[in-house]
Coordinates of C-alpha atoms and ligand atoms in Angstrom, one line a residue:
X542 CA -6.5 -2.2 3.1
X543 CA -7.8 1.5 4.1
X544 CA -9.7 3.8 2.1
X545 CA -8.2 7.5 2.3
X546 CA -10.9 8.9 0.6
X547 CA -13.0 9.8 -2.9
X548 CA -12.3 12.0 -5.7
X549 CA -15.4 13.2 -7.2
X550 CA -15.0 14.1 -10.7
X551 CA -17.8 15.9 -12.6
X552 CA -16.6 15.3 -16.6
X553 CA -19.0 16.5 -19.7
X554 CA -19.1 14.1 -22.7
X555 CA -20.3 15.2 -26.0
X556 CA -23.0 12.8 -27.3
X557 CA -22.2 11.9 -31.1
X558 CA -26.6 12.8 -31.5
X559 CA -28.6 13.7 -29.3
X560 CA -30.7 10.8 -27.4
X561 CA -34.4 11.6 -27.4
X562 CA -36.6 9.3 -24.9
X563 CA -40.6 9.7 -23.8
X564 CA -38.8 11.4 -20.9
X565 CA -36.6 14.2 -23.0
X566 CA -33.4 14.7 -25.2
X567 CA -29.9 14.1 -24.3
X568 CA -27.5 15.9 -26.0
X569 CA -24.5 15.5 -23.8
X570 CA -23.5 13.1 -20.7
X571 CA -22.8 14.7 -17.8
X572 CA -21.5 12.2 -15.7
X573 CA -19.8 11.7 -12.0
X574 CA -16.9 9.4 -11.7
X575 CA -15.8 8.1 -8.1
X576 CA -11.5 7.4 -7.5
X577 CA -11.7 5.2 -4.2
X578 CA -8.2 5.8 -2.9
X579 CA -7.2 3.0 -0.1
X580 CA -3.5 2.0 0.8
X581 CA -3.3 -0.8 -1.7
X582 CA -5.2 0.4 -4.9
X583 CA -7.4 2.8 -7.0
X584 CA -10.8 1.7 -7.9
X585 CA -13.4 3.8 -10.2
X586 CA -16.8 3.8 -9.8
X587 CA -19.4 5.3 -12.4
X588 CA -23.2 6.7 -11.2
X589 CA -25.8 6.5 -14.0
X590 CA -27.9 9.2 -13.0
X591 CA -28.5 11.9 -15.7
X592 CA -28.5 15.8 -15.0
X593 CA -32.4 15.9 -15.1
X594 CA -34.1 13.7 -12.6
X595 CA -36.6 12.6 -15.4
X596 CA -35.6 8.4 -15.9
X597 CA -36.3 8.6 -12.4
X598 CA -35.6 10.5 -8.8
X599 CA -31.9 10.4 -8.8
X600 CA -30.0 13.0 -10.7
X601 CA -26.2 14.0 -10.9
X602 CA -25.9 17.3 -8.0
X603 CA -28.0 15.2 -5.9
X604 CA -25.7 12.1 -6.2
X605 CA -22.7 13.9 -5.4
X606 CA -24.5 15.5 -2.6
X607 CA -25.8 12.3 -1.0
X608 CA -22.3 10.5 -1.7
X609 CA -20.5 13.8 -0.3
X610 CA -22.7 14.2 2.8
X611 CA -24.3 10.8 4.1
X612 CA -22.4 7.7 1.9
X613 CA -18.9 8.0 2.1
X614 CA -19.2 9.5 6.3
X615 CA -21.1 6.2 6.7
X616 CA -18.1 3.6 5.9
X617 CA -16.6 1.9 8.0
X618 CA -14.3 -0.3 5.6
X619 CA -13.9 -0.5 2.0
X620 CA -14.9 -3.9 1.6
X621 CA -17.6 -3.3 -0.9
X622 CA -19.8 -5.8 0.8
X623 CA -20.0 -4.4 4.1
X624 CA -19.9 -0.8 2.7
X625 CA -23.1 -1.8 0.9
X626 CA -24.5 -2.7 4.0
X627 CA -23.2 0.2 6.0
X628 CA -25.2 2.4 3.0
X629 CA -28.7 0.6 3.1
X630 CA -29.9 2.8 5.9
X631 CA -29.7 5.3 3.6
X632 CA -33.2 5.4 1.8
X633 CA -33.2 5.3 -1.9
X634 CA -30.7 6.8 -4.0
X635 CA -29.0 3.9 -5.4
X636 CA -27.2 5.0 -8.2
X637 CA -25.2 6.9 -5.6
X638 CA -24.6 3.7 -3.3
X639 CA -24.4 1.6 -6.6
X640 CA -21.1 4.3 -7.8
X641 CA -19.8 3.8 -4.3
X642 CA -19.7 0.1 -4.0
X643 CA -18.2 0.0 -7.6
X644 CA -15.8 2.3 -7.0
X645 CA -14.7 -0.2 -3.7
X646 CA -14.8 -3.4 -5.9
X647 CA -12.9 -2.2 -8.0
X648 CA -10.4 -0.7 -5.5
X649 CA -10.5 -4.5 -3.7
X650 CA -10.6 -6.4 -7.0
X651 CA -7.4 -4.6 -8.6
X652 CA -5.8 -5.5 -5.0
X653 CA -6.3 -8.6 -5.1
X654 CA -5.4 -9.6 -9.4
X655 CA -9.3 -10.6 -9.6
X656 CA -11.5 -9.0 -12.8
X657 CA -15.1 -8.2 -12.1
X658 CA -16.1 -10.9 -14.6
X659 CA -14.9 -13.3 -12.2
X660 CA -15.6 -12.3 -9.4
X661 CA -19.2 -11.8 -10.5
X662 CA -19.6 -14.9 -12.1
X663 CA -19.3 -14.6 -15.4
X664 CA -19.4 -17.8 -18.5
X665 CA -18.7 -16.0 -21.1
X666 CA -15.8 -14.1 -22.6
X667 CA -17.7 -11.8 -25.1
X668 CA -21.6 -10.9 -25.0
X669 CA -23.9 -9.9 -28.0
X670 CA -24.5 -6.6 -28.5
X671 CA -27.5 -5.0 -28.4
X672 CA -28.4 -1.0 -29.1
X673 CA -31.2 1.8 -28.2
X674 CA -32.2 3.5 -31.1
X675 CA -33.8 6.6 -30.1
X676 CA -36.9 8.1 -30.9
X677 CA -36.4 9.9 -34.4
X678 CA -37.5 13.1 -36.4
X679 CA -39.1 11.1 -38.9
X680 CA -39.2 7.3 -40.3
X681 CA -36.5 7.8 -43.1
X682 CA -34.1 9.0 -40.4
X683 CA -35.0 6.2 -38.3
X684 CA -34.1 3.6 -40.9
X685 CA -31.2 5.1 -42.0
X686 CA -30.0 5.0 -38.0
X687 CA -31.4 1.4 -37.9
X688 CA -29.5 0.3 -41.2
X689 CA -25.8 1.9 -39.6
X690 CA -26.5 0.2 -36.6
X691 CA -27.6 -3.2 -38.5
X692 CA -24.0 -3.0 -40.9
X693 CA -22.1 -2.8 -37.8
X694 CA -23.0 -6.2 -36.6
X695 CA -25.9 -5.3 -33.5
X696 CA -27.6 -8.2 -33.2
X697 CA -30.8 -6.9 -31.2
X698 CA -32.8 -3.5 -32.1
X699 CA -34.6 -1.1 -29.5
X700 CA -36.9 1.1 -30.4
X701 CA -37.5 4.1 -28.2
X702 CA -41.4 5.0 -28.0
X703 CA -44.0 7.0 -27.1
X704 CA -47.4 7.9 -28.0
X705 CA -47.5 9.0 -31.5
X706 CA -44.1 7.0 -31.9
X707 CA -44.8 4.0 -31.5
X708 CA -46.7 1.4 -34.3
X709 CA -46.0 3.2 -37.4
X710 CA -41.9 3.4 -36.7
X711 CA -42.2 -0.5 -35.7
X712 CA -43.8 -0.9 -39.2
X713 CA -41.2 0.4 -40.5
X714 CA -38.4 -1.5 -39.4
X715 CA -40.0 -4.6 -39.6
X716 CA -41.0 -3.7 -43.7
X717 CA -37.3 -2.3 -44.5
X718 CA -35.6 -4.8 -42.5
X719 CA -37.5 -7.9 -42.5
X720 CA -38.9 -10.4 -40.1
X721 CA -35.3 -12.1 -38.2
X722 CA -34.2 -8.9 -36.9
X723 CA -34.4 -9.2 -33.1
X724 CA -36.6 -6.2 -32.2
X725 CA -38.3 -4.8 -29.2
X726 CA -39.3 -1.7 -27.9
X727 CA -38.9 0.5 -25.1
X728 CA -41.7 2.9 -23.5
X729 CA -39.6 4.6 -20.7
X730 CA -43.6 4.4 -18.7
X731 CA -45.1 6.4 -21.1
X732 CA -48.7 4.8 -21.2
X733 CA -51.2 3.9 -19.5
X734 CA -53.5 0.6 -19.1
X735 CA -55.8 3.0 -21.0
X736 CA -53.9 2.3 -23.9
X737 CA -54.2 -1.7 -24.0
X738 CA -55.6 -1.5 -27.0
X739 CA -53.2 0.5 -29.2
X740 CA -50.5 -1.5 -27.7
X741 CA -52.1 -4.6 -29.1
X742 CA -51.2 -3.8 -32.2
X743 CA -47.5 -4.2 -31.7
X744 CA -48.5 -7.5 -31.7
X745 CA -48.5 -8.0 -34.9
X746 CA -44.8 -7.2 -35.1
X747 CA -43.3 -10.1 -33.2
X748 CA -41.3 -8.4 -30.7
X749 CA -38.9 -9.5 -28.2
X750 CA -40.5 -7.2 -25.8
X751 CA -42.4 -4.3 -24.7
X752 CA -40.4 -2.5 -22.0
X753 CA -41.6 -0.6 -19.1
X754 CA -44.9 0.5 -21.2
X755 CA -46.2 2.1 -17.4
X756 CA -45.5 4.0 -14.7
X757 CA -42.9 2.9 -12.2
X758 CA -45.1 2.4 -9.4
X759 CA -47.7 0.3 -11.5
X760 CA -47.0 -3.4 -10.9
X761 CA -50.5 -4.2 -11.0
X762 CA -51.2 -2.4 -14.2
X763 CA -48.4 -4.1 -16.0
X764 CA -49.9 -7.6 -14.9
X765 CA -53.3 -6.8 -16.3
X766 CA -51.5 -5.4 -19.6
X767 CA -49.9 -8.9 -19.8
X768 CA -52.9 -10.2 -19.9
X769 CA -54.6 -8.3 -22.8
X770 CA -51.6 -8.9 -24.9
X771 CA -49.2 -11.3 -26.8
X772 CA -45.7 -9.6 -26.6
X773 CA -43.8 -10.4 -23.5
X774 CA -43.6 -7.1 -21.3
X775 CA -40.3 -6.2 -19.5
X776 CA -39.9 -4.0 -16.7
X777 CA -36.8 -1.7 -16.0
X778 CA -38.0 0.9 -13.9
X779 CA -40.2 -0.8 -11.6
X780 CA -36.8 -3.3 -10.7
X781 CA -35.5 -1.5 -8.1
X782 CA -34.2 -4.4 -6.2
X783 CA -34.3 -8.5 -6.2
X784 CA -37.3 -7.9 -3.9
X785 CA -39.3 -5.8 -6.2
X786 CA -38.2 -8.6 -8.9
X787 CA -39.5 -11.5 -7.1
X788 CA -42.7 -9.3 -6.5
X789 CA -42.9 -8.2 -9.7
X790 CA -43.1 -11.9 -11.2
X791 CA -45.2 -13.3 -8.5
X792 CA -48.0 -10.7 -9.8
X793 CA -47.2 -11.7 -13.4
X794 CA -46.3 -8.4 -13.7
X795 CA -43.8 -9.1 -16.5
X796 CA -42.2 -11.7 -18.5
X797 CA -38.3 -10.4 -18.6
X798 CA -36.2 -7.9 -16.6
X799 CA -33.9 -5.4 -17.4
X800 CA -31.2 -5.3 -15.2
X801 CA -29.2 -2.1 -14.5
X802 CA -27.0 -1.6 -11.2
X803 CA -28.0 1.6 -10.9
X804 CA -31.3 1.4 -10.6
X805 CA -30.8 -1.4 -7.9
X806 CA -28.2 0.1 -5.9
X807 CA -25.5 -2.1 -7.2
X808 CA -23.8 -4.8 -8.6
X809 CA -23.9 -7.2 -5.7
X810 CA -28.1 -6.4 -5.9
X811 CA -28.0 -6.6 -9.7
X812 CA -26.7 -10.3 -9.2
X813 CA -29.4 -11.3 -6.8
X814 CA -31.9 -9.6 -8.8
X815 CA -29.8 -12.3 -11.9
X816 CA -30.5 -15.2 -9.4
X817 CA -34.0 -14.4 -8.5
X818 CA -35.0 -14.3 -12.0
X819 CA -32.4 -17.5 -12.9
X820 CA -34.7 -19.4 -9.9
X821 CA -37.9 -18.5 -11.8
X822 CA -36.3 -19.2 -15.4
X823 CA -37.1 -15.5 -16.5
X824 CA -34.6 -14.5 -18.9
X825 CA -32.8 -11.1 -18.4
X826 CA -30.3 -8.5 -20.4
X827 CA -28.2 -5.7 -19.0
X828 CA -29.7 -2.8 -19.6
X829 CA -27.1 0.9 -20.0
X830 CA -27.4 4.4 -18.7
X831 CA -24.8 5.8 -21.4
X832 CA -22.1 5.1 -19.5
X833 CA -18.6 5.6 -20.4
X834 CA -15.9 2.6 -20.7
X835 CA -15.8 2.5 -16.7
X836 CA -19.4 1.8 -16.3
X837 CA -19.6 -0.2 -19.9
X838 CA -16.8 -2.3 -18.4
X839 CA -18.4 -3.6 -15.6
X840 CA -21.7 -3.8 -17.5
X841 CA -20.4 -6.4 -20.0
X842 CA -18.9 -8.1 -16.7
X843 CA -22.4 -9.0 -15.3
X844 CA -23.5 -9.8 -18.9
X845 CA -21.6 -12.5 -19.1
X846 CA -23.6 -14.1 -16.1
X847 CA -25.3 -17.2 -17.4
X848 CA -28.9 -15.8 -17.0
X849 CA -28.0 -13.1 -19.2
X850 CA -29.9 -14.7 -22.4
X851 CA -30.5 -11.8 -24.2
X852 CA -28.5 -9.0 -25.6
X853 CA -28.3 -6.4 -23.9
X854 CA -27.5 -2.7 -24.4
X855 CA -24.4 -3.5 -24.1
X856 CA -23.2 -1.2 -27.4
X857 CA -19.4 -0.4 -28.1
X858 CA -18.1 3.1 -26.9
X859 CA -19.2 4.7 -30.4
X860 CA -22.4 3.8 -29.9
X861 CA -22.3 7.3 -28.1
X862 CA -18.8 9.0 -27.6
X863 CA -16.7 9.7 -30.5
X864 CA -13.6 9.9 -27.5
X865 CA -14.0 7.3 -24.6
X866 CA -12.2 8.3 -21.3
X867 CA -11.3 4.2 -21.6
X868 CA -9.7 2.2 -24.2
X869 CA -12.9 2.1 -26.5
X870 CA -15.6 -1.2 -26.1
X871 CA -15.4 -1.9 -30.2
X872 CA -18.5 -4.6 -32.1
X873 CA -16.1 -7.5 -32.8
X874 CA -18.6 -9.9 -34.6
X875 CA -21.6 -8.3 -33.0
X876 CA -19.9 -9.1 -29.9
X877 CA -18.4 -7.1 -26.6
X878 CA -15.3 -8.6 -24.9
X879 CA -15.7 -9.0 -20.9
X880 CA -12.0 -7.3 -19.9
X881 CA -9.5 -10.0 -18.5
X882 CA -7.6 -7.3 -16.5
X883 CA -8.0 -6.9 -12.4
X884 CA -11.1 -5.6 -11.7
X885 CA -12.6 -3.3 -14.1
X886 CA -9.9 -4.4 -16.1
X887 CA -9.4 -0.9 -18.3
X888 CA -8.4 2.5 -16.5
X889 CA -9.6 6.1 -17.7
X890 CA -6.5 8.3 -19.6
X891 CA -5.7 10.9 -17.6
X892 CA -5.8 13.4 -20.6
X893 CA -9.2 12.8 -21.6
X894 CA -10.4 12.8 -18.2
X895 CA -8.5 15.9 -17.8
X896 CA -9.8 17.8 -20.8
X897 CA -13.7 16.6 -20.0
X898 CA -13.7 17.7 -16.3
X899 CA -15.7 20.5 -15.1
X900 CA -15.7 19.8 -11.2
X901 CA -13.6 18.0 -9.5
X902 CA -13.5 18.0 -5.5
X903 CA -11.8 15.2 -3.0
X904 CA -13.6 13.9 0.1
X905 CA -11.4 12.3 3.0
X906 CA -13.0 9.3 4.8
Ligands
OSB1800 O1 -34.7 3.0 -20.4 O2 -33.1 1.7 -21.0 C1 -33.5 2.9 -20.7 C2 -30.8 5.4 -21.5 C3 -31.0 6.3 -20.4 C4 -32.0 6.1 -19.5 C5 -32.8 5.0 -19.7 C6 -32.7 4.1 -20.7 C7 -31.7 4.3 -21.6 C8 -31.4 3.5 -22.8 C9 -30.1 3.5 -23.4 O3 -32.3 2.9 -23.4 C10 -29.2 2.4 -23.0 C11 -27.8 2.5 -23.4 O4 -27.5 2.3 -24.6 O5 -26.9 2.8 -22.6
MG1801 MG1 -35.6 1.1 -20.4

């Protein structure tokens, strides 16, 4: 098997609302899809980075720049694997080298009849669904989002926060919705160890978790924050790799991980960083990027790995598009099916890709 090359495709999808984090407001996706070309298959890769380099460094020019000029020059097969391999001395960007390798798997995997649940290991046929729930105008608008989201069968809550958003919408919830809703929040590294004390009082609130309450680059500052308080911490961020994991739970720096193959460079990395925290019994969850049915597909995939104890934010397509550019992910029982098919196991429709492109550009290798 030989790759021939990449099409790049730049496609813009309407957001259903607009997304508002501690970092800033999404109000559409503009996302970069990979078509690996090789003698024997097609296989799609999806990168995660957003337009704005504000979740962190990576952003979506920049990706197809990197992939454009240094990734795809650097292969020297399409085994996913080795092209992995061939990428690493490449610093950072990994959401670049993570659409890449996906791309190739998924090219290899389709070759050879395998799905990407298999291959990655997974147990389960369906996972439980989780969803973000961004931060809101106001509490009644909140609730009413929280309430859709509850009807339609999620079985795990997120809260997006920041300061000034944080204990009174958690309140909220917990007072309109009652106490055996699985709930957590999300900070996106929007405090500091300064606030310790305010934090505290989501403790009250039972929470799954508080995710990523500080910076990226503050390991040390998350372990003294588990200290001071009761709620587990996760970190998503500050994961970018099974080493940073293992480093990150040696300090104590957390209590649960977030794992996203973008943000490690990868789904071959996003299972080790699985099997790092298996070997220290931390639980973990899959954590999204918006992604489209492509990326959602192989998302649910590595769900399905048995580490993966809690729901992730692994929502169905609705969650955000109103149009997928795959057959939609749909709640079945609060539930996601893992795709049977060869590798990614669903394909984008042409038409919808068509009518959502706004680049498009191939690369021979
Ligand atoms: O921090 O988990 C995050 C979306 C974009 C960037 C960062 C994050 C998120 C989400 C949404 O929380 C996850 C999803 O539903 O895809
Ligand atoms: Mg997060």
């Amino acid at each position: 098997m030989k790759l021939e090359g990449v099409e790049l495709r730049r496609i813009k999808m309407p957001l259903r609302t607009p997304f508002r984090t501690s970092f800033g407001t999404e109000h559409e996706r503009d996302v970069l899809l990979l078509r690996a070309v090789t003698t024997e298959s097609e296989g799609w890769g999806e990168c995660v980075a957003m337009s704005s380099p504000l979740y962190s460094a990576e952003y979506v020019s920049g990706a197809a720049s990197v992939i454009k000029r240094f990734l795809l020059p650097a292969l020297t097969s399409c085994d996913a694997a080795q092209a992995s391999q061939a990428m690493s001395r490449f610093k950072g960007h990994p959401m670049a080298k993570a659409a890449v390798e996906m791309a190739l798997l998924d090219a290899q995997l389709r070759a050879s009849g395998m799905s990407f649940g298999t291959y990655l290991g997974a147990v389960r046929s369906r996972v439980p669904a989780g969803v973000s729930v961004g931060i809101a105008p106001d509490i009644p608008s909140l609730l009413s989002t929280v309430e859709g989201f509850l009807a339609a069968g999620y079985q795990r809550i997120k809260l997006k926060i920041e300061p000034g958003w944080d204990v009174a919408p958690v309140r909220a919830v917990r007072a309109q919705f009652g106490d055996d809703v699985l709930l957590q929040v999300d900070a996106n590294a929007a405090y500091t160890l300064a606030d310790a004390r305010h934090l505290a009082q989501l403790d009250s609130f039972d929470l799954l978790m508080i995710e990523q309450p500080l910076a990226e680059d503050d390991l040390r500052d998350h372990a003294s924050l588990a200290r001071l308080l009761r709620t587990p911490l996760c970190l998503d961020e500050s994961i970018v790799s099974a080493k940073a994991a293992a480093f990150a739970l040696s300090l104590g720096a957390c209590q649960v991980v977030n794992v996203k193959p973008g943000r490690v460079g990868g789904y071959l990395e996003a299972r080790r960083v699985h099997d790092v925290c298996a070997a220290h019994g931390v639980p973990v969850w899959c954590g999204g990027m918006l992604e489209t049915g492509l990326g959602r597909a192989a998302n649910v995939a590595l769900a399905a790995l048995p580490g993966f104890v809690l729901p992730g934010d692994t929502s169905a397509s609705d969650r955000y598009y109103v149009e997928d550019v795959t057959e939609p992910f749909v709640l079945e029982d609060g539930h996601v099916r893992v795709p049977g098919g060869a590798g990614l196991g669903v394909a984008p429709d042409g038409e919808v890709l068509a009518s959502r492109t706004t680049w498009v550009e191939w690369v021979p290798v």
